[in-house]
Every structure is written in C-alpha cells, then in structure tokens.
Coordinates of C-alpha atoms in Angstrom, one line a residue:
M972 CA -0.1 0.5 0.1
N973 CA 2.5 2.1 0.5
N974 CA 3.9 2.3 -3.4
L975 CA 0.7 3.5 -3.6
N976 CA 0.9 7.8 -4.3
H977 CA -1.7 10.5 -2.5
S978 CA -1.6 14.0 -4.2
I979 CA -3.4 15.1 -0.3
S980 CA -2.3 14.2 3.7
I981 CA -4.6 15.1 6.2
F982 CA -3.4 15.0 9.4
T983 CA -6.2 13.7 12.2
G984 CA -3.8 13.7 15.1
N985 CA -6.1 11.8 17.5
I986 CA -9.1 12.7 16.5
P987 CA -11.4 9.6 16.9
P988 CA -14.0 8.6 14.5
S989 CA -16.5 11.5 15.3
K990 CA -17.9 14.0 13.4
E991 CA -15.3 15.7 13.0
L992 CA -13.1 13.0 11.4
F993 CA -15.1 12.4 8.9
L994 CA -16.3 16.9 8.1
K995 CA -12.5 16.8 7.1
L996 CA -12.4 13.9 5.3
E997 CA -15.7 15.2 3.5
N998 CA -14.5 18.7 2.5
A999 CA -10.6 17.1 1.8
F1000 CA -12.5 14.2 -1.2
L1001 CA -14.8 17.2 -2.0
V1002 CA -11.8 19.2 -3.8
A1003 CA -10.2 16.6 -5.0
N1004 CA -10.4 14.9 -8.6
K1005 CA -11.9 11.9 -9.4
G1006 CA -8.6 9.2 -8.8
E1007 CA -7.3 11.0 -6.2
I1008 CA -5.9 9.4 -3.7
I1009 CA -6.2 11.0 0.0
E1010 CA -3.3 9.9 2.3
I1011 CA -4.8 10.3 6.5
I1012 CA -2.4 10.0 8.7
S1013 CA -3.7 9.8 12.3
Q1014 CA -2.4 8.9 15.9
K1015 CA -5.3 5.8 16.0
S1016 CA -4.3 2.4 15.4
N1017 CA -8.2 0.9 15.0
I1018 CA -10.0 3.1 12.8
E1019 CA -9.7 0.8 9.7
I1020 CA -13.3 -0.2 10.2
E1021 CA -15.1 2.9 10.5
L1022 CA -12.9 4.5 7.3
R1023 CA -13.6 1.6 5.5
G1024 CA -17.1 2.3 5.7
W1025 CA -17.3 5.6 5.3
A1026 CA -15.3 4.9 2.1
R1027 CA -18.1 2.1 0.6
L1028 CA -21.4 5.1 2.0
R1029 CA -19.9 7.8 -0.2
G1030 CA -18.6 5.8 -3.6
H1031 CA -15.2 5.6 -2.7
E1032 CA -11.9 3.0 -2.7
Y1033 CA -10.6 2.4 0.9
L1034 CA -6.9 0.8 0.3
G1035 CA -5.6 0.2 3.8
R1036 CA -3.2 1.1 6.5
T1037 CA 0.4 1.4 7.1
S1038 CA 2.5 1.8 9.6
L1039 CA 4.7 5.0 10.7
K1040 CA 6.6 6.0 13.4
E1041 CA 4.6 6.6 15.9
Q1042 CA 1.6 7.4 13.1
F1043 CA -0.3 5.5 11.2
S1044 CA -1.6 5.7 7.5
Y1045 CA -4.7 4.8 5.9
K1046 CA -5.3 5.7 1.6
I1047 CA -8.4 6.6 0.2
K1048 CA -9.1 6.6 -3.4
K1049 CA -11.8 8.7 -4.6
L1050 CA -13.8 7.3 -7.4
S1051 CA -16.7 9.7 -8.0
K1052 CA -16.6 12.6 -9.9
N1053 CA -15.6 15.7 -9.5
S1054 CA -18.0 17.7 -7.3
F1055 CA -16.4 21.2 -8.3
T1056 CA -15.6 23.0 -11.6
G1057 CA -11.8 23.4 -10.8
K1058 CA -9.4 24.7 -8.7
A1059 CA -10.0 27.6 -6.0
S1060 CA -6.9 30.4 -6.2
W1061 CA -4.0 30.4 -4.0
N1062 CA -1.4 32.2 -3.5
K1063 CA -2.2 35.1 -5.6
K1064 CA -2.1 38.3 -3.2
M1065 CA -4.2 41.1 -4.6
N1066 CA -2.0 44.7 -5.5
G1067 CA -2.4 47.4 -3.4
I1068 CA -2.5 45.1 0.3
D1069 CA 1.2 45.8 0.8
S1070 CA 0.6 50.0 0.3
S1071 CA -2.7 49.8 2.0
N1072 CA -3.8 50.8 -1.8
P1073 CA -5.7 48.1 -2.8
K1074 CA -8.2 49.8 -5.4
M1075 CA -10.9 48.0 -7.2
K1076 CA -8.9 48.3 -10.5
D1077 CA -5.8 46.5 -8.8
L1078 CA -8.6 43.1 -8.6
E1079 CA -7.6 40.1 -11.0
L1080 CA -9.8 37.7 -10.3
S1081 CA -9.4 35.5 -13.6
D1082 CA -7.2 35.1 -16.1
T1083 CA -9.5 36.6 -18.6
I1084 CA -12.9 38.1 -18.1
L1085 CA -15.3 36.2 -20.8
S1086 CA -17.1 37.8 -22.9
K1087 CA -20.1 35.4 -21.9
A1088 CA -21.2 34.7 -18.2
P1089 CA -20.8 31.2 -17.9
E1090 CA -23.9 29.3 -17.8
D1091 CA -23.9 28.6 -13.9
N1092 CA -22.3 31.9 -12.6
G1093 CA -25.2 31.9 -9.7
L1094 CA -25.4 35.1 -6.8
L1095 CA -21.5 34.9 -7.3
T1096 CA -17.9 36.0 -9.2
R1097 CA -15.8 35.7 -11.4
G1098 CA -12.5 33.4 -9.2
I1099 CA -15.0 31.5 -6.8
V1100 CA -15.5 27.8 -8.2
T1101 CA -19.2 27.1 -7.9
Q1102 CA -20.1 23.5 -7.3
E1103 CA -22.2 21.1 -9.3
G1104 CA -25.9 21.7 -8.2
T1105 CA -25.5 25.3 -8.1
P1106 CA -29.2 27.5 -9.1
F1107 CA -29.4 28.6 -12.2
Y1108 CA -30.7 32.0 -12.4
D1109 CA -29.7 33.3 -15.7
F1110 CA -29.2 36.2 -16.2
E1111 CA -30.5 38.6 -18.3
L1112 CA -27.9 40.3 -19.0
S1113 CA -24.8 38.0 -19.1
H1114 CA -23.0 39.1 -22.2
K1115 CA -19.7 41.4 -21.5
E1116 CA -20.4 43.4 -24.3
L1117 CA -24.5 44.8 -22.3
V1118 CA -22.9 45.5 -19.9
W1119 CA -19.6 46.1 -19.4
S1120 CA -18.0 50.5 -19.9
E1121 CA -14.3 49.8 -19.6
P1122 CA -13.7 52.5 -16.9
V1123 CA -15.9 51.2 -14.0
S1124 CA -13.6 50.1 -11.1
I1125 CA -11.7 54.0 -11.2
L1126 CA -14.8 54.9 -11.8
Y1127 CA -16.7 53.2 -9.0
E1128 CA -12.6 53.9 -6.9
E1129 CA -13.4 58.0 -7.6
G1130 CA -17.2 57.5 -6.8
K1131 CA -16.6 55.9 -3.1
N1132 CA -13.9 58.9 -2.9
L1133 CA -15.9 61.6 -3.6
Q1134 CA -19.0 60.9 -1.4
W1135 CA -20.3 64.0 0.5
N1136 CA -22.7 63.6 3.3
A1137 CA -25.7 66.3 2.4
T1138 CA -26.8 67.0 6.7
T1139 CA -22.7 68.0 6.5
D1140 CA -21.1 69.2 4.0
I1141 CA -23.6 72.2 2.9
P1142 CA -23.4 75.7 5.2
W1143 CA -27.2 75.0 5.6
N1144 CA -27.4 77.8 8.0
E1145 CA -25.6 80.5 5.0
I1146 CA -28.3 80.1 2.6
P1147 CA -30.5 83.7 2.8
N1148 CA -33.8 84.7 2.4
L1149 CA -34.3 85.4 -1.0
D1150 CA -36.7 87.4 -3.0
P1151 CA -40.0 85.8 -2.6
V1152 CA -39.8 85.4 -7.0
L1153 CA -36.1 84.3 -6.7
E1154 CA -37.1 81.6 -4.3
R1155 CA -40.4 80.2 -5.5
A1156 CA -38.1 79.9 -8.9
V1157 CA -35.3 78.2 -6.8
C1158 CA -37.7 75.6 -5.3
Q1159 CA -39.8 74.7 -8.4
I1160 CA -36.3 74.1 -10.1
M1161 CA -36.1 71.9 -6.7
T1162 CA -38.9 69.9 -7.3
Y1163 CA -38.2 69.0 -10.7
L1164 CA -35.0 68.7 -10.1
V1165 CA -35.8 65.8 -7.3
E1166 CA -38.2 64.1 -10.1
N1167 CA -34.8 63.6 -12.2
E1168 CA -33.3 63.0 -9.5
F1169 CA -36.0 59.9 -8.7
S1170 CA -35.8 58.6 -12.3
A1171 CA -32.0 58.4 -12.4
L1172 CA -32.6 56.3 -8.7
Y1173 CA -35.0 54.0 -10.0
I1174 CA -34.2 53.1 -13.8
P1175 CA -30.4 51.9 -13.0
G1176 CA -32.3 50.1 -10.1
K1177 CA -34.6 47.6 -12.3
F1178 CA -31.6 46.7 -14.2
I1179 CA -29.1 45.1 -11.3
S1180 CA -31.0 42.9 -10.4
K1181 CA -30.2 41.6 -14.0
I1182 CA -26.8 42.0 -14.8
N1183 CA -24.8 38.7 -13.9
P1184 CA -22.2 39.0 -11.0
Y1185 CA -19.8 37.7 -13.2
Y1186 CA -19.2 41.2 -13.6
M1187 CA -19.0 42.2 -11.0
E1188 CA -18.1 45.6 -11.0
I1189 CA -21.0 46.4 -13.2
P1190 CA -23.1 45.5 -10.4
L1191 CA -21.4 47.4 -7.8
F1192 CA -21.1 51.2 -9.6
L1193 CA -24.8 51.0 -10.0
S1194 CA -25.0 51.0 -6.7
S1195 CA -22.8 53.8 -5.9
L1196 CA -24.6 55.7 -8.5
M1197 CA -27.7 54.3 -6.9
N1198 CA -26.6 56.2 -3.5
D1199 CA -25.1 59.4 -5.3
E1200 CA -28.8 60.0 -6.9
A1201 CA -30.3 58.6 -3.2
R1202 CA -28.0 61.9 -1.5
H1203 CA -29.6 64.3 -5.0
I1204 CA -32.6 64.0 -3.7
E1205 CA -31.7 64.5 -0.4
V1206 CA -30.0 68.2 -0.6
F1207 CA -32.7 69.4 -3.0
T1208 CA -35.2 68.6 -1.2
K1209 CA -34.2 70.7 2.0
R1210 CA -33.1 72.6 -0.3
A1211 CA -36.3 73.3 -1.2
N1212 CA -37.7 73.4 2.2
A1213 CA -34.9 75.3 3.8
N1214 CA -36.5 79.1 2.9
G1215 CA -39.9 77.3 4.1
G1216 CA -40.8 77.8 0.3
G1217 CA -41.0 73.6 -0.7
F1218 CA -41.7 71.6 -3.1
Q1219 CA -44.0 73.5 -6.0
Y1220 CA -45.1 71.8 -9.0
S1221 CA -44.9 68.2 -11.3
S1222 CA -45.9 69.3 -15.0
E1223 CA -47.1 66.7 -17.0
I1224 CA -44.4 67.2 -20.2
T1225 CA -42.0 65.6 -17.6
Q1226 CA -43.7 62.8 -15.8
R1227 CA -44.1 61.8 -19.7
S1228 CA -40.3 61.9 -20.0
L1229 CA -39.2 60.7 -17.2
Y1230 CA -42.2 58.1 -18.0
S1231 CA -40.8 57.0 -21.6
L1232 CA -37.2 56.6 -19.5
F1233 CA -38.5 54.0 -16.8
K1234 CA -40.0 51.9 -19.0
E1235 CA -37.3 51.3 -21.3
D1236 CA -36.5 47.8 -20.7
D1237 CA -33.3 46.8 -22.9
Y1238 CA -30.2 48.6 -20.5
I1239 CA -27.9 48.8 -23.5
K1240 CA -31.0 50.9 -24.6
S1241 CA -31.4 51.9 -21.1
S1242 CA -27.9 53.1 -20.4
F1243 CA -28.1 55.6 -23.6
L1244 CA -31.0 57.3 -23.2
L1245 CA -30.6 57.9 -19.4
H1246 CA -26.8 58.6 -18.8
V1247 CA -25.7 59.3 -22.3
M1248 CA -28.7 61.8 -23.4
G1249 CA -30.5 62.5 -19.8
E1250 CA -27.6 63.0 -17.9
G1251 CA -25.3 64.3 -20.6
T1252 CA -28.1 67.3 -20.7
F1253 CA -29.2 67.0 -16.8
V1254 CA -24.9 68.4 -15.9
D1255 CA -25.1 70.8 -18.7
L1256 CA -28.7 72.0 -16.6
L1257 CA -26.5 71.5 -13.0
G1258 CA -23.9 73.6 -14.6
F1259 CA -26.0 76.6 -15.6
L1260 CA -28.1 75.9 -11.6
E1261 CA -24.4 77.3 -10.6
K1262 CA -23.5 80.0 -12.6
Y1263 CA -26.8 81.8 -11.5
M1264 CA -27.6 80.2 -8.3
P1265 CA -27.5 83.3 -5.7
D1266 CA -26.3 81.8 -2.5
D1267 CA -23.0 80.1 -2.3
A1268 CA -24.3 77.3 -0.4
T1269 CA -26.9 76.9 -2.7
K1270 CA -24.5 76.7 -5.0
K1271 CA -22.5 74.4 -4.0
I1272 CA -25.3 71.8 -3.3
I1273 CA -25.4 71.4 -7.6
R1274 CA -21.8 72.3 -8.0
L1275 CA -21.6 68.7 -5.8
A1276 CA -24.4 66.7 -7.3
K1277 CA -22.9 67.8 -10.9
R1278 CA -19.7 66.1 -10.1
D1279 CA -21.7 62.9 -9.6
E1280 CA -23.7 63.2 -12.7
M1281 CA -20.4 63.9 -14.6
R1282 CA -19.0 60.2 -13.3
H1283 CA -22.2 59.0 -14.4
V1284 CA -22.2 60.1 -17.3
A1285 CA -18.7 59.3 -18.3
Y1286 CA -19.7 55.7 -17.4
G1287 CA -22.4 55.6 -19.6
I1288 CA -20.0 57.0 -23.1
E1289 CA -18.1 54.5 -22.7
H1290 CA -20.8 51.7 -22.2
V1291 CA -22.4 52.8 -25.3
K1292 CA -19.9 53.4 -27.5
S1293 CA -18.1 49.5 -26.4
A1294 CA -22.0 47.9 -27.3
I1295 CA -21.5 50.1 -30.1
Q1296 CA -17.9 48.7 -31.1
Q1297 CA -19.0 45.5 -30.8
N1298 CA -22.1 45.5 -33.0
P1299 CA -21.9 48.6 -34.7
S1300 CA -26.0 47.5 -36.0
R1301 CA -26.6 48.9 -32.4
I1302 CA -26.7 52.9 -33.8
N1303 CA -29.7 52.4 -35.8
A1304 CA -31.7 50.4 -32.7
L1305 CA -30.3 53.8 -30.7
K1306 CA -30.9 56.3 -33.3
N1307 CA -34.4 54.5 -33.5
T1308 CA -35.1 54.8 -29.3
A1309 CA -34.4 58.4 -30.0
F1310 CA -37.3 59.1 -32.3
K1311 CA -39.6 56.3 -30.3
R1312 CA -39.2 58.1 -27.6
K1313 CA -40.5 61.9 -29.2
E1314 CA -43.4 60.0 -30.8
F1315 CA -44.7 59.5 -27.4
M1316 CA -43.8 62.2 -26.1
D1317 CA -45.9 64.2 -29.5
E1318 CA -48.5 64.0 -27.6
V1319 CA -48.2 66.7 -24.8
S1320 CA -46.6 69.6 -27.0
S1321 CA -44.3 72.4 -25.2
E1322 CA -42.1 72.6 -23.1
S1323 CA -42.3 72.3 -19.1
S1324 CA -43.1 76.2 -19.1
M1325 CA -43.2 76.6 -15.3
L1326 CA -39.8 74.4 -15.0
L1327 CA -38.5 77.6 -18.4
E1328 CA -40.2 80.4 -16.6
S1329 CA -38.0 79.0 -12.9
L1330 CA -35.6 79.0 -15.2
A1331 CA -35.8 82.2 -16.3
I1332 CA -36.0 84.7 -13.2
L1333 CA -33.1 82.4 -11.6
A1334 CA -30.8 83.7 -14.6
G1335 CA -32.0 87.0 -15.2
G1336 CA -32.4 87.9 -10.9
G1337 CA -35.7 88.3 -11.5
D1338 CA -38.9 89.1 -13.2
N1339 CA -39.4 92.3 -14.1
P1340 CA -39.4 92.5 -17.2
I1341 CA -35.9 93.4 -18.1
A1342 CA -34.9 90.8 -16.0
Y1343 CA -37.3 88.4 -17.5
K1344 CA -36.0 88.7 -20.8
R1345 CA -32.6 88.4 -20.3
G1346 CA -32.8 84.7 -18.1
F1347 CA -35.1 83.7 -21.2
D1348 CA -31.8 84.1 -23.3
L1349 CA -29.3 82.8 -20.9
V1350 CA -31.9 79.7 -20.8
E1351 CA -32.8 80.0 -25.1
E1352 CA -29.0 79.9 -25.0
L1353 CA -28.4 77.0 -22.4
K1354 CA -30.5 75.1 -24.9
E1355 CA -27.9 75.5 -27.6
K1356 CA -25.3 75.0 -25.4
M1357 CA -26.8 71.9 -24.2
N1358 CA -27.6 70.8 -27.7
Q1359 CA -24.1 71.3 -29.5
N1360 CA -22.5 69.3 -26.4
R1361 CA -25.4 65.7 -26.6
I1362 CA -23.5 66.0 -30.4
K1363 CA -20.6 65.2 -28.8
R1364 CA -20.9 62.7 -26.4
L1365 CA -23.3 61.1 -30.0
I1366 CA -20.4 61.0 -31.9
D1367 CA -17.9 60.2 -29.5
I1368 CA -20.1 57.0 -29.1
G1369 CA -19.9 56.4 -32.7
M1370 CA -22.6 58.2 -34.7
D1371 CA -21.8 60.2 -37.5
E1372 CA -21.5 64.3 -36.9
D1373 CA -25.6 64.7 -39.3
L1374 CA -26.9 61.8 -37.3
A1375 CA -25.5 63.1 -34.1
N1376 CA -27.8 66.4 -35.6
E1377 CA -30.9 64.5 -36.0
V1378 CA -30.8 62.1 -32.9
S1379 CA -30.3 65.1 -30.8
Q1380 CA -32.8 67.7 -32.4
V1381 CA -35.4 64.8 -31.0
H1382 CA -34.5 64.9 -27.8
T1383 CA -37.3 65.9 -24.6
P1384 CA -38.0 69.1 -24.3
N1385 CA -37.7 67.6 -20.1
F1386 CA -34.0 67.8 -20.3
M1387 CA -33.4 64.3 -19.1

C-alpha cells in the first residue's frame, strides 16, 4: 500500500472516528479530483473499520493502512466524479495590499473576463469555484458587451472617494432669505430636480438584479450611482424646504418624459437614454444653475451633484461606445429608440413652462420685464449649449455628425 502515490495528506492527530474526523474527510474529498488518493495520517491505530465504512458509503475505495513512526497512514481513493468545476486560486496576493491601497482596478479575479458569463454562475463573481448542483439563475444580462464600461473600476473608486454628506457638508445656515419671487423659482427648480433624480435612482435599480454578478464591477458601480442619486434627492429636498418654500409643481411633460425613460427594458438603450442623452444634458443644466444660483450654499449643492453626474455620464458614454464597437448595427437601434421616445412625447406638445420660467427668473435675477427677458435669452443659450454637447457625446459613442445632429434634435424638451 505504501507504493500508492497520494496527492493529499490529512493530519488528524488523535481525533477518533467522529463528526469532526468525517468533516475533514468530506471536504478533502470534495475538492479532490476523481482518481486521486488521499492519505489520512492518524495517531489512532484502530479506525480502519470506520474509514472503510465511510469510504464505501461515499463511493470511494479504501486502500489500506500502513504503520508509520508513532502514527498510521490510511489511504482512500476518490472514485466519484469531481464536485467542483475547478480548483480555487491560492497564493495570489492582490496588488495594493502592502501599501494599504488596494483598488478595484487591481483585482485579478481571473486570467480573462469572458465575453459571456458561465451558465452556472450564480450569485457570485469571477474566481469563485462553483459546485455541481448550483441553482441556474439565468441572468438576463450575461454578456460583457451588454453591460461593460472599461473605466468602471476607476469610476467606482472615484465614486467612493468623492462621497459627501447632504447633512453636514452643506452650510445650510448660510442660505439667505431670498426675494420670494426668486425663492419660489428655486423651489420649482428643486422640485424638477427631485423628479428627475428619482428617475435616475429607479432606472438602474430595475437592471441591477438582471446583471450577471460575474461582471461584479458593474452592479457595484450602479449601486454607488444609486447612492449618489439618493443623496441628490435628499439635498434638493432639503434646499426646497430650507427657507419654507417647499416643493412646487410637477408638469405632465416632465412626468411623461421620465415615464418614457422608465419603461425602456433594454439595458443598452436605457443607458443611452439615461446616461448619454439625459444625464449628459442634466450636467449642462446643473452647470447653468451653479452659475446663476444667488447664494454660495446652494451653489455648492449644485456643484457637488454635478460632479457625481459627470461620473455617471462617463460610465454611460464608455458603455454605449463599447456596445456599438461590438455591434455597429446598434446605432440604428439607438436612433430608433430616440425617435420612438419623441413620438411618445409628441402626444403632449411644448415644454415645461413652469420650469422654463423659473430658470429665466433665476438667470435674470428677478421677474421684472428686463430681468425676465435677459434670463429667457440665457435659457435659450443653455438649450443650444445642451444641443451642441449632446451632439459631441453622440459622436463620441460612434455616430456620424449628421446622425448625431438628427438624434440630438429629437431629445425630450424635459432635458433629462
């Protein structure tokens, strides 16, 4: 029996035949390959009957016992098929640990990231070895090209590092008492921002449970994105109520626009509409608000929210660009999505009049005719700037200039 080569040795000391002993055996045989011989080194000389019985029950072959110096070697050959799909990694230390700076981009969970997640990939990610019998989850988004965005690990780290607190990071007591006309405009704008941020919070939430966790970085990033949006809802709500004004009115055009975003069930199309078209335009709006907001505390609110939104747009642009590079025909699908949304929005004409008037009052500094006219002209300039920047983003994801112009023109008058 000594001539039989074994690949694994289990040292059990003086543990008698018991649950403890058989637990060690069970796990050793689970990770062993079919045909491998496992050696049990024990101080017990009289456990042969129990080991033989355990091996028979598990479908393995008991090979015998050999006396060693003050110990005994029992050998069992695994005859059953492998339980796991492979061997777990070992001795693969993550970069950055030594400097206490391990980042997501330094994760090397597998040699390559597959273009399609393994079918038996459950609620686990790359590098975790699955056991036979794992439930089949059938995640709808199991292809890399459907979800991936190359800088996502960097964006996730940035999102964590730039977290801020809507309670303590805003000098709430420094918000001045504004002229009621101006304060009402600010409250109407905050109402609009809250509506749109709910859209940006709920839409990623629709998709997270559909994304295969094999592509772990994506649901993690989207979770950080949702945390951003929750904080924006909180901070805009607090600003609307800071001076006693409170929420104002929600227009049909805004709600129809957000509904047209929410009902999109294709992730790439949704990412295109939300991150590239909507949040990209939203960043321009926030830039406008930061410029004309009359007090520094509210400017800071807008500035911090804009910084978060720029990160979301960066994810969307790279995600959609990557998806188009993998399948150029998607450009037409995205164009059709934009036009389909326009058809839905055409059922209600015009723009959100309350929002536009509030923007004009804010930019003009009041509602007297001269200020209002100046503010209205600035809003018109903003809309043209939004259009030009949308065209740039559309070209960036892979559209030619003519198509980018065409698609940008049909974007919702709600901005988002």
